[in-house]
CSV table of C-alpha atoms in Angstrom, one decimal:
chain,number,residue,atom,x,y,z
X,1,UNK,CA,4.9,43.7,57.4
X,2,UNK,CA,8.2,42.4,58.8
X,3,UNK,CA,10.8,42.6,55.9
X,4,UNK,CA,14.7,41.8,56.0
X,5,UNK,CA,16.7,44.7,54.7
X,6,UNK,CA,19.2,42.4,53.8
X,7,UNK,CA,17.4,41.2,51.1
X,8,UNK,CA,17.0,44.7,49.5
X,9,UNK,CA,20.3,44.5,47.7
X,10,UNK,CA,20.3,43.1,44.1
X,11,UNK,CA,18.0,45.4,42.0
X,12,UNK,CA,20.4,48.4,43.0
X,13,UNK,CA,23.6,47.6,41.1
X,14,UNK,CA,22.7,49.8,37.9
X,15,UNK,CA,21.6,52.9,39.6
X,16,UNK,CA,22.7,55.9,37.4
X,17,UNK,CA,25.0,58.2,39.3
X,18,UNK,CA,25.0,61.8,38.1
X,19,UNK,CA,25.4,65.2,39.6
X,20,UNK,CA,23.4,68.4,38.9
X,21,UNK,CA,20.9,70.8,40.0
X,22,UNK,CA,17.1,70.4,41.4
X,23,UNK,CA,14.6,72.5,42.5
X,24,UNK,CA,15.3,73.5,46.2
X,25,UNK,CA,12.3,73.9,48.7
X,26,UNK,CA,14.1,77.1,50.0
X,27,UNK,CA,17.2,79.2,49.0
X,28,UNK,CA,20.5,77.9,49.8
X,29,UNK,CA,23.9,79.4,50.3
X,30,UNK,CA,25.6,80.3,46.8
X,31,UNK,CA,27.7,76.9,45.8
X,32,UNK,CA,25.5,74.2,47.5
X,33,UNK,CA,25.6,71.3,45.5
X,34,UNK,CA,22.6,69.7,44.0
X,35,UNK,CA,21.5,66.0,42.8
X,36,UNK,CA,20.0,65.5,39.5
X,37,UNK,CA,18.0,62.4,39.5
X,38,UNK,CA,17.6,59.9,36.9
X,39,UNK,CA,15.5,56.7,37.2
X,40,UNK,CA,17.1,53.6,38.6
X,41,UNK,CA,17.2,50.9,36.1
X,42,UNK,CA,15.1,48.8,38.7
X,43,UNK,CA,12.7,49.5,39.9
X,44,UNK,CA,11.9,52.7,37.7
X,45,UNK,CA,9.9,54.4,40.5
X,46,UNK,CA,13.0,55.0,42.4
X,47,UNK,CA,15.3,57.9,41.6
X,48,UNK,CA,19.0,57.5,41.8
X,49,UNK,CA,21.9,60.3,41.7
X,50,UNK,CA,24.9,61.3,43.5
X,51,UNK,CA,26.5,64.0,45.4
X,52,UNK,CA,30.2,65.1,45.4
X,53,UNK,CA,31.6,65.6,49.0
X,54,UNK,CA,34.8,66.0,50.7
X,55,UNK,CA,36.6,62.9,51.8
X,56,UNK,CA,38.0,65.0,54.4
X,57,UNK,CA,35.9,67.7,56.0
X,58,UNK,CA,38.5,69.5,57.8
X,59,UNK,CA,39.8,69.9,53.8
X,60,UNK,CA,36.8,70.8,51.9
X,61,UNK,CA,38.7,71.6,48.8
X,62,UNK,CA,40.9,68.3,49.0
X,63,UNK,CA,40.1,65.2,47.4
X,64,UNK,CA,36.5,64.1,46.7
X,65,UNK,CA,34.1,61.0,46.2
X,66,UNK,CA,30.4,60.7,45.3
X,67,UNK,CA,28.0,59.8,47.7
X,68,UNK,CA,25.4,57.5,46.1
X,69,UNK,CA,21.8,58.3,46.7
X,70,UNK,CA,18.2,56.7,45.8
X,71,UNK,CA,15.1,58.6,46.4
X,72,UNK,CA,11.5,56.8,46.5
X,73,UNK,CA,9.0,59.7,45.7
X,74,UNK,CA,6.1,59.9,48.2
X,75,UNK,CA,3.1,57.6,46.5
X,76,UNK,CA,0.7,60.6,47.2
X,77,UNK,CA,1.9,64.1,46.3
X,78,UNK,CA,-1.1,65.8,48.1
X,79,UNK,CA,-0.1,64.2,51.1
X,80,UNK,CA,3.8,64.7,51.1
X,81,UNK,CA,5.2,65.8,54.4
X,82,UNK,CA,8.9,65.9,53.3
X,83,UNK,CA,12.0,63.5,53.1
X,84,UNK,CA,12.7,60.5,55.3
X,85,UNK,CA,16.5,59.8,55.2
X,86,UNK,CA,16.9,56.2,56.1
X,87,UNK,CA,20.0,53.9,57.2
X,88,UNK,CA,19.9,50.1,57.5
X,89,UNK,CA,23.0,50.0,60.0
X,90,UNK,CA,25.7,47.4,59.6
X,91,UNK,CA,28.4,49.3,59.5
X,92,UNK,CA,28.3,48.6,55.8
X,93,UNK,CA,24.6,48.2,55.1
X,94,UNK,CA,23.5,50.0,51.5
X,95,UNK,CA,20.8,53.0,52.3
X,96,UNK,CA,20.6,52.7,48.4
X,97,UNK,CA,19.4,49.3,48.7
X,98,UNK,CA,17.1,50.4,51.6
X,99,UNK,CA,15.3,52.9,49.7
X,100,UNK,CA,14.9,50.6,46.5
X,101,UNK,CA,13.0,48.1,48.8
X,102,UNK,CA,11.4,50.6,51.2
X,103,UNK,CA,7.9,49.4,49.8
X,104,UNK,CA,8.7,46.2,51.4
X,105,UNK,CA,9.3,47.8,54.8
X,106,UNK,CA,7.5,50.8,55.2
X,107,UNK,CA,3.8,51.1,55.5
X,108,UNK,CA,1.7,52.6,53.0
X,109,UNK,CA,0.9,55.6,55.4
X,110,UNK,CA,4.4,56.3,55.4
X,111,UNK,CA,5.2,56.0,51.7
X,112,UNK,CA,2.4,58.1,51.0
X,113,UNK,CA,3.7,61.0,52.8
X,114,UNK,CA,7.6,61.0,52.6
X,115,UNK,CA,10.2,60.8,50.0
X,116,UNK,CA,12.4,57.9,51.5
X,117,UNK,CA,15.9,58.8,50.6
X,118,UNK,CA,18.8,56.3,51.1
X,119,UNK,CA,22.5,56.5,50.7
X,120,UNK,CA,25.5,54.3,50.8
X,121,UNK,CA,27.8,55.9,53.6
X,122,UNK,CA,31.1,56.7,52.7
X,123,UNK,CA,33.2,53.7,51.8
X,124,UNK,CA,30.5,51.4,51.4
X,125,UNK,CA,28.7,49.7,48.4
X,126,UNK,CA,28.6,52.5,45.7
X,127,UNK,CA,30.0,55.3,47.7
X,128,UNK,CA,33.8,54.5,46.7
X,129,UNK,CA,33.7,51.4,48.7
X,130,UNK,CA,37.0,50.2,51.0
X,131,UNK,CA,38.3,47.2,49.0
X,132,UNK,CA,40.9,44.7,50.6
X,133,UNK,CA,42.5,41.7,49.7
X,134,UNK,CA,40.1,38.6,50.0
X,135,UNK,CA,43.6,36.4,50.4
X,136,UNK,CA,44.9,38.5,53.2
X,137,UNK,CA,41.2,38.6,54.9
X,138,UNK,CA,41.3,34.7,54.4
X,139,UNK,CA,44.5,34.2,56.2
X,140,UNK,CA,43.5,35.7,59.5
X,141,UNK,CA,44.9,34.2,62.4
X,142,UNK,CA,42.6,32.9,65.3
X,143,UNK,CA,40.6,35.8,67.1
X,144,UNK,CA,41.1,33.4,70.1
X,145,UNK,CA,44.9,33.4,70.5
X,146,UNK,CA,46.2,30.7,72.8
X,147,UNK,CA,49.2,32.8,74.1
X,148,UNK,CA,51.3,36.3,73.9
X,149,UNK,CA,52.8,35.1,70.4
X,150,UNK,CA,49.5,34.4,69.0
X,151,UNK,CA,48.1,37.8,70.0
X,152,UNK,CA,51.0,39.6,68.4
X,153,UNK,CA,50.4,37.8,65.3
X,154,UNK,CA,46.5,39.1,65.5
X,155,UNK,CA,47.8,42.4,66.1
X,156,UNK,CA,50.3,42.0,63.1
X,157,UNK,CA,47.6,40.6,60.7
X,158,UNK,CA,45.3,43.8,61.4
X,159,UNK,CA,47.8,46.3,60.9
X,160,UNK,CA,48.9,44.5,57.6
X,161,UNK,CA,45.3,44.6,56.5
X,162,UNK,CA,44.6,47.9,57.4
X,163,UNK,CA,47.6,49.2,55.3
X,164,UNK,CA,46.3,46.6,52.5
X,165,UNK,CA,42.9,48.3,52.6
X,166,UNK,CA,44.2,51.5,52.8
X,167,UNK,CA,46.3,51.1,49.6
X,168,UNK,CA,43.5,49.9,47.6
X,169,UNK,CA,41.1,52.4,49.0
X,170,UNK,CA,42.9,55.6,49.1
X,171,UNK,CA,42.3,58.1,51.6
X,172,UNK,CA,38.6,57.2,52.2
X,173,UNK,CA,40.0,54.6,54.4
X,174,UNK,CA,40.8,57.0,57.1
X,175,UNK,CA,37.7,58.9,56.8
X,176,UNK,CA,34.8,56.5,57.1
X,177,UNK,CA,34.1,57.2,60.9
X,178,UNK,CA,30.6,58.2,61.7
X,179,UNK,CA,31.1,61.5,62.5
X,180,UNK,CA,32.2,62.2,58.8
X,181,UNK,CA,29.1,60.5,57.5
X,182,UNK,CA,26.9,62.7,59.7
X,183,UNK,CA,28.2,65.7,57.9
X,184,UNK,CA,27.6,63.9,54.5
X,185,UNK,CA,23.7,63.5,55.8
X,186,UNK,CA,23.7,67.1,56.4
X,187,UNK,CA,25.2,68.2,53.0
X,188,UNK,CA,22.7,65.9,51.6
X,189,UNK,CA,19.8,67.5,53.5
X,190,UNK,CA,21.1,70.8,51.7
X,191,UNK,CA,21.3,69.2,48.5
X,192,UNK,CA,17.7,68.0,48.8
X,193,UNK,CA,16.5,71.5,49.5
X,194,UNK,CA,15.0,70.5,52.6
X,195,UNK,CA,15.0,73.1,55.5
X,196,UNK,CA,14.6,69.8,58.0
X,197,UNK,CA,14.7,66.1,57.4
X,198,UNK,CA,12.8,63.1,59.2
X,199,UNK,CA,15.4,60.1,59.8
X,200,UNK,CA,14.9,56.5,60.4
X,201,UNK,CA,18.0,54.4,61.4
X,202,UNK,CA,18.2,50.9,62.5
X,203,UNK,CA,21.1,49.3,64.4
X,204,UNK,CA,24.3,50.9,63.6
X,205,UNK,CA,22.1,53.6,61.9
X,206,UNK,CA,21.1,54.8,65.1
X,207,UNK,CA,24.6,55.8,65.9
X,208,UNK,CA,24.4,58.1,62.8
X,209,UNK,CA,21.0,59.5,64.1
X,210,UNK,CA,22.2,60.2,67.4
X,211,UNK,CA,25.3,62.0,66.3
X,212,UNK,CA,23.4,63.8,63.7
X,213,UNK,CA,21.0,64.9,66.6
X,214,UNK,CA,24.0,66.3,68.5
X,215,UNK,CA,25.4,68.0,65.7
X,216,UNK,CA,22.5,69.0,63.9
X,217,UNK,CA,19.5,68.7,65.9
X,218,UNK,CA,17.6,71.9,64.9
X,219,UNK,CA,17.5,70.3,61.4
X,220,UNK,CA,15.4,67.5,62.6
X,221,UNK,CA,11.7,67.3,62.0
X,222,UNK,CA,11.4,63.3,63.3
X,223,UNK,CA,14.0,60.9,64.2
X,224,UNK,CA,13.4,57.1,65.1
X,225,UNK,CA,16.2,55.2,66.5
X,226,UNK,CA,15.3,51.6,66.0
X,227,UNK,CA,17.6,49.1,68.2
X,228,UNK,CA,20.1,51.4,69.7
X,229,UNK,CA,23.9,51.5,69.7
X,230,UNK,CA,25.3,53.1,73.1
X,231,UNK,CA,28.4,54.8,72.1
X,232,UNK,CA,29.4,55.7,75.6
X,233,UNK,CA,31.0,52.3,76.4
X,234,UNK,CA,34.5,51.4,77.1
X,235,UNK,CA,36.1,48.0,76.3
X,236,UNK,CA,35.0,45.9,79.3
X,237,UNK,CA,31.4,47.2,79.3
X,238,UNK,CA,30.7,46.8,75.5
X,239,UNK,CA,32.0,43.3,75.8
X,240,UNK,CA,29.8,42.5,79.1
X,241,UNK,CA,26.7,44.1,77.7
X,242,UNK,CA,27.0,42.2,74.3
X,243,UNK,CA,27.7,38.8,76.2
X,244,UNK,CA,24.6,39.2,78.5
X,245,UNK,CA,22.4,40.2,75.5
X,246,UNK,CA,23.5,36.9,73.5
X,247,UNK,CA,23.1,34.9,76.7
X,248,UNK,CA,19.7,36.3,77.4
X,249,UNK,CA,18.5,35.3,73.7
X,250,UNK,CA,19.9,32.1,74.0
X,251,UNK,CA,17.6,31.5,77.3
X,252,UNK,CA,14.8,32.8,75.4
X,253,UNK,CA,15.3,30.0,72.7
X,254,UNK,CA,15.5,27.2,75.2
X,255,UNK,CA,12.0,28.5,76.8
X,256,UNK,CA,10.5,28.7,73.3
X,257,UNK,CA,11.4,24.8,72.5
X,258,UNK,CA,10.3,24.0,75.9
X,259,UNK,CA,6.4,25.0,75.1
X,260,UNK,CA,6.7,24.6,71.4
X,261,UNK,CA,6.0,21.0,70.4
X,262,UNK,CA,7.1,21.7,66.7
X,263,UNK,CA,10.5,22.8,68.1
X,264,UNK,CA,13.2,19.6,67.0
X,265,UNK,CA,14.6,19.9,70.5
X,266,UNK,CA,11.3,19.8,72.4
X,267,UNK,CA,11.1,17.6,75.5
X,268,UNK,CA,14.7,17.5,75.7
X,269,UNK,CA,17.0,19.4,78.3
X,270,UNK,CA,17.9,22.3,75.7
X,271,UNK,CA,20.7,23.7,77.5
X,272,UNK,CA,22.5,20.4,78.2
X,273,UNK,CA,22.1,19.2,74.6
X,274,UNK,CA,23.5,22.5,73.4
X,275,UNK,CA,26.5,22.6,75.9
X,276,UNK,CA,27.3,18.8,75.0
X,277,UNK,CA,27.4,20.0,71.2
X,278,UNK,CA,29.9,22.9,72.2
X,279,UNK,CA,32.0,20.3,74.1
X,280,UNK,CA,32.1,17.7,71.3
X,281,UNK,CA,33.1,20.6,69.0
X,282,UNK,CA,35.9,21.3,71.5
X,283,UNK,CA,37.1,17.9,71.0
X,284,UNK,CA,37.0,18.3,67.3
X,285,UNK,CA,34.5,15.3,67.0
X,286,UNK,CA,32.3,17.3,64.6
X,287,UNK,CA,33.2,17.4,61.1
X,288,UNK,CA,32.6,19.9,58.2
X,289,UNK,CA,29.8,18.6,55.6
X,290,UNK,CA,31.8,17.0,52.6
X,291,UNK,CA,35.1,16.8,54.4
X,292,UNK,CA,35.0,15.4,58.1
X,293,UNK,CA,38.9,16.3,58.4
X,294,UNK,CA,37.7,20.0,58.7
X,295,UNK,CA,36.5,20.3,62.0
X,296,UNK,CA,33.3,22.8,63.2
X,297,UNK,CA,34.5,24.7,65.9
X,298,UNK,CA,32.2,25.8,69.1
X,299,UNK,CA,32.7,29.3,67.9
X,300,UNK,CA,31.5,28.7,64.5
X,301,UNK,CA,28.4,27.2,66.0
X,302,UNK,CA,27.7,30.0,68.5
X,303,UNK,CA,28.2,32.4,65.8
X,304,UNK,CA,25.3,31.0,63.7
X,305,UNK,CA,23.1,30.8,66.6
X,306,UNK,CA,23.7,34.6,67.3
X,307,UNK,CA,22.6,35.1,63.5
X,308,UNK,CA,19.6,33.1,64.1
X,309,UNK,CA,18.3,35.1,67.1
X,310,UNK,CA,18.4,38.1,64.8
X,311,UNK,CA,14.9,36.9,63.2
X,312,UNK,CA,14.7,35.0,65.7
X,313,UNK,CA,14.7,32.0,63.5
X,314,UNK,CA,14.3,29.5,66.5
X,315,UNK,CA,13.1,26.6,63.9
X,316,UNK,CA,16.3,26.8,62.2
X,317,UNK,CA,18.7,26.6,65.3
X,318,UNK,CA,16.9,23.7,66.6
X,319,UNK,CA,17.0,21.5,63.8
X,320,UNK,CA,20.9,22.6,63.1
X,321,UNK,CA,21.6,21.3,66.4
X,322,UNK,CA,19.7,18.1,65.7
X,323,UNK,CA,21.6,17.6,62.3
X,324,UNK,CA,25.1,18.6,63.8
X,325,UNK,CA,24.6,16.0,66.7
X,326,UNK,CA,23.7,13.3,64.1
X,327,UNK,CA,26.7,14.2,61.5
X,328,UNK,CA,24.2,15.2,58.9
X,329,UNK,CA,24.7,17.7,56.3
X,330,UNK,CA,24.1,21.4,57.0
X,331,UNK,CA,26.3,22.6,54.2
X,332,UNK,CA,24.7,26.0,53.4
X,333,UNK,CA,24.8,27.3,57.0
X,334,UNK,CA,28.5,26.2,57.6
X,335,UNK,CA,29.8,26.7,54.0
X,336,UNK,CA,28.5,30.5,54.3
X,337,UNK,CA,30.1,31.0,57.8
X,338,UNK,CA,33.3,29.6,56.9
X,339,UNK,CA,33.7,32.5,54.0
X,340,UNK,CA,32.1,35.3,55.8
X,341,UNK,CA,34.9,38.3,56.7
X,342,UNK,CA,34.7,41.6,57.9
X,343,UNK,CA,35.8,44.2,55.5
X,344,UNK,CA,34.8,47.2,57.6
X,345,UNK,CA,37.2,47.7,60.5
X,346,UNK,CA,37.6,51.1,59.0
X,347,UNK,CA,34.1,52.0,60.5
X,348,UNK,CA,34.1,50.4,63.3
X,349,UNK,CA,37.7,50.9,64.7
X,350,UNK,CA,37.6,54.7,64.0
X,351,UNK,CA,34.3,55.2,65.9
X,352,UNK,CA,35.2,53.1,68.9
X,353,UNK,CA,38.5,53.2,70.8
X,354,UNK,CA,37.9,49.7,71.9
X,355,UNK,CA,41.5,48.2,72.3
X,356,UNK,CA,43.3,45.6,74.5
X,357,UNK,CA,47.2,45.8,74.9
X,358,UNK,CA,48.1,42.2,75.2
X,359,UNK,CA,47.0,38.5,75.6
X,360,UNK,CA,46.5,38.9,79.3
X,361,UNK,CA,44.3,41.4,79.0
X,362,UNK,CA,42.3,39.4,76.3
X,363,UNK,CA,42.1,36.4,78.1
X,364,UNK,CA,40.8,38.0,81.0
X,365,UNK,CA,37.8,39.7,78.8
X,366,UNK,CA,37.0,36.3,77.5
X,367,UNK,CA,37.1,34.7,80.8
X,368,UNK,CA,34.5,37.6,82.1
X,369,UNK,CA,32.4,37.1,79.0
X,370,UNK,CA,32.0,33.5,79.3
X,371,UNK,CA,31.0,33.5,83.0
X,372,UNK,CA,28.2,35.9,82.0
X,373,UNK,CA,27.3,34.1,79.0
X,374,UNK,CA,28.2,30.2,79.6
X,375,UNK,CA,26.0,28.9,76.8
X,376,UNK,CA,27.1,31.4,74.2
X,377,UNK,CA,30.7,31.6,75.1
X,378,UNK,CA,30.3,35.3,75.5
X,379,UNK,CA,29.1,37.2,72.2
X,380,UNK,CA,30.6,36.4,69.3
X,381,UNK,CA,29.6,40.0,67.6
X,382,UNK,CA,31.2,41.6,70.8
X,383,UNK,CA,34.4,39.4,70.4
X,384,UNK,CA,35.1,40.0,66.8
X,385,UNK,CA,34.4,43.6,67.1
X,386,UNK,CA,37.2,44.0,69.8
X,387,UNK,CA,39.6,41.6,68.2
X,388,UNK,CA,39.2,43.1,64.6
X,389,UNK,CA,40.9,46.4,66.4
X,390,UNK,CA,43.7,44.7,68.2
X,391,UNK,CA,47.1,46.3,67.0
X,392,UNK,CA,45.3,49.5,65.5
X,393,UNK,CA,46.1,53.0,66.7
X,394,UNK,CA,44.3,53.9,70.1
X,395,UNK,CA,43.6,57.3,69.0
X,396,UNK,CA,40.3,57.3,66.8
X,397,UNK,CA,38.3,60.1,64.8
X,398,UNK,CA,35.1,59.5,66.4
X,399,UNK,CA,35.6,58.2,70.0
X,400,UNK,CA,33.1,57.2,72.5
X,401,UNK,CA,31.3,59.8,74.6
X,402,UNK,CA,28.3,60.5,76.3
X,403,UNK,CA,25.2,61.1,74.3
X,404,UNK,CA,24.4,64.9,74.5
X,405,UNK,CA,21.7,66.4,72.4
X,406,UNK,CA,20.6,69.8,73.4
X,407,UNK,CA,18.9,71.3,70.4
X,408,UNK,CA,16.4,68.5,69.0
X,409,UNK,CA,12.7,67.9,69.0
X,410,UNK,CA,11.6,64.8,70.5
X,411,UNK,CA,13.2,61.6,69.4
X,412,UNK,CA,11.7,58.4,69.6
X,413,UNK,CA,13.9,55.2,70.4
X,414,UNK,CA,12.5,51.6,70.2
X,415,UNK,CA,14.2,48.8,71.2
X,416,UNK,CA,13.4,44.8,71.7
X,417,UNK,CA,13.5,43.7,75.2
X,418,UNK,CA,15.4,40.5,73.9
X,419,UNK,CA,17.7,41.8,71.3
X,420,UNK,CA,20.9,39.6,70.7
X,421,UNK,CA,23.0,42.3,69.3
X,422,UNK,CA,21.9,45.9,70.6
X,423,UNK,CA,20.9,44.6,74.0
X,424,UNK,CA,18.1,46.2,75.8
X,425,UNK,CA,20.6,47.7,78.1
X,426,UNK,CA,22.2,49.7,75.3
X,427,UNK,CA,18.9,51.6,74.6
X,428,UNK,CA,18.0,52.0,78.4
X,429,UNK,CA,21.4,53.9,78.9
X,430,UNK,CA,21.3,56.0,75.8
X,431,UNK,CA,17.9,57.1,76.9
X,432,UNK,CA,19.2,58.0,80.1
X,433,UNK,CA,22.0,60.1,78.7
X,434,UNK,CA,19.3,62.1,76.6
X,435,UNK,CA,16.2,62.0,78.5
X,436,UNK,CA,15.2,65.5,77.9
X,437,UNK,CA,14.9,64.9,74.3
X,438,UNK,CA,14.4,61.0,73.7
X,439,UNK,CA,11.5,58.8,74.4
X,440,UNK,CA,11.8,55.2,74.8
X,441,UNK,CA,9.4,52.6,73.4
X,442,UNK,CA,9.9,48.9,74.5
X,443,UNK,CA,9.0,46.0,72.3
X,444,UNK,CA,8.6,42.9,75.0
X,445,UNK,CA,9.7,40.6,72.2
X,446,UNK,CA,12.6,39.0,70.5
X,447,UNK,CA,15.0,39.9,67.6
X,448,UNK,CA,16.7,42.5,65.9
X,449,UNK,CA,14.8,45.7,64.7
X,450,UNK,CA,11.3,46.5,66.0
X,451,UNK,CA,9.4,48.5,63.3
X,452,UNK,CA,7.0,45.9,61.7
X,453,UNK,CA,6.8,43.4,64.6
X,454,UNK,CA,3.5,44.1,65.6
X,455,UNK,CA,0.6,46.6,64.8
X,456,UNK,CA,1.5,48.4,68.2
X,457,UNK,CA,5.0,48.9,67.3
X,458,UNK,CA,4.4,50.0,63.6
X,459,UNK,CA,1.4,52.3,64.6
X,460,UNK,CA,3.6,54.1,67.4
X,461,UNK,CA,6.3,54.7,64.7
X,462,UNK,CA,4.1,55.6,62.0
X,463,UNK,CA,1.9,58.1,64.2
X,464,UNK,CA,5.1,59.8,65.3
X,465,UNK,CA,6.7,60.1,61.8
X,466,UNK,CA,3.4,61.2,60.6
X,467,UNK,CA,2.0,63.5,63.2
X,468,UNK,CA,5.1,63.9,65.7
X,469,UNK,CA,2.9,62.3,68.4
X,470,UNK,CA,5.3,60.4,70.6
X,471,UNK,CA,4.3,57.8,72.7
X,472,UNK,CA,4.4,58.1,76.6
X,473,UNK,CA,7.9,57.7,77.8
X,474,UNK,CA,8.3,54.0,79.0
X,475,UNK,CA,5.5,52.7,77.0
X,476,UNK,CA,5.8,48.9,76.0
X,477,UNK,CA,4.2,47.0,73.0
X,478,UNK,CA,3.6,43.1,74.0
X,479,UNK,CA,6.1,40.7,72.3
X,480,UNK,CA,4.6,38.9,69.2
X,481,UNK,CA,5.8,35.0,69.2
X,482,UNK,CA,7.2,34.4,65.6
X,483,UNK,CA,5.3,31.3,64.0
X,484,UNK,CA,6.8,27.6,64.1
X,485,UNK,CA,8.0,27.1,60.4
X,486,UNK,CA,8.1,23.8,58.8
X,487,UNK,CA,11.3,22.0,59.1
X,488,UNK,CA,13.5,22.1,55.8
X,489,UNK,CA,16.4,20.3,55.2
X,490,UNK,CA,19.2,22.4,56.6
X,491,UNK,CA,21.4,21.9,53.3
X,492,UNK,CA,18.4,23.3,51.5
X,493,UNK,CA,18.1,26.5,53.6
X,494,UNK,CA,19.6,29.8,53.6
X,495,UNK,CA,21.2,31.3,56.9
X,496,UNK,CA,18.9,33.0,59.1
X,497,UNK,CA,18.6,37.0,58.3
X,498,UNK,CA,21.1,38.2,60.8
X,499,UNK,CA,24.6,39.6,60.3
X,500,UNK,CA,27.0,37.4,58.5
X,501,UNK,CA,28.2,35.2,61.2
X,502,UNK,CA,31.4,36.5,62.9
X,503,UNK,CA,31.1,39.8,61.2
X,504,UNK,CA,31.2,42.7,63.6
X,505,UNK,CA,28.1,44.6,62.0
X,506,UNK,CA,24.9,45.1,63.9
X,507,UNK,CA,22.7,44.2,60.8
X,508,UNK,CA,24.9,42.9,58.2
């Protein structure tokens, strides 16, 4: 059942985007926009459309953009419950792609009963995407500056990149925050003619769900928040929890290798082998495939490991370590890592007032994270998110706050106990802040994303979505260890299904 949302993308490029009218399920106020649906070019059973919305919700008569939308109709109209709005996270994931591939993600029981509706959030994919100079992205200085001069160079680059993205993208660059997306979702609800919607958000999509529940709780029928963000965290705690999550996933990998004969590192001191590999990378002893004069850094290796933990794809990571130590080619992994960039500071840096003011503060943060995660050198995800906002304005559109949900039905939160990027502590803390309105289901396993991991997790989510029955708060589903895969040559294998390494996106 488990599918990779990242694989859903290619078929959606030719969706038709048109605006018009549709038959509502109830009478809306005059002037409410509608979506006129037309078949997507592929697959034809999914309908595509667009909704014209204000770029700045404070100026509803100002400049507008088209929100791209896709709808997969319920397969059994007689059993139809309503609309299930979905978001795959990111920031920057395409909900249109998610809807196009929803038949490979959700169970037949869910697909029978819900119109699965996905949208590309503002600034993403088909919804007036944020555009930036690739040359400028590639010219980024080190995210690990050695001194104050290097820190200032990083800050200057981030400001230059923001100015470039703003010039190329227009005013949507300054209005790509999640709170604006939440208002788009409610406009979409009205355009669909629905009194209430159900919602499934994974990873960064849980932030959209949490804030929708805060703003429009009465308009929710059911909501599943899978692998949760914690929007209450400041700079220090955000980085600490990310580091702890990454290190926990590393230890789970080590334990798997110890008990699994097919692991390429089985029978060895895996942690010691790993630390030696990173030390060799620090000394410049590991060359890039095809050009030994270019060196593989410890940060690159750690970023790829974090991606492997998303699956988890432990077989891949073990063989990568073996091949890098032996100098064997791992071209597909390292080449893909080398060209990965973050095009969406417009989202994250408007949602989080996570800022460090100088090299001294950043160095203290890195040192603390390294102590918490000595094998993973902190979290590449937390570090890149933090350094991507260096030098940008401290005032943000959607600053952190404790979760406050007052008028919503019971919401189902789920999280893996060993999630490398949305650590379990985030879900536990978000649940504590919203205990009157949320139920937390713990998956005692590994990886990022809970739905589809087991009959227990899928059944609990399906029962809630279809019948509005929540599991007992504190319920747990046993972990299901991923099968050991046959070892294939690394240069013939794609990167594991995690985020693009180093990109501060919680799904990628």
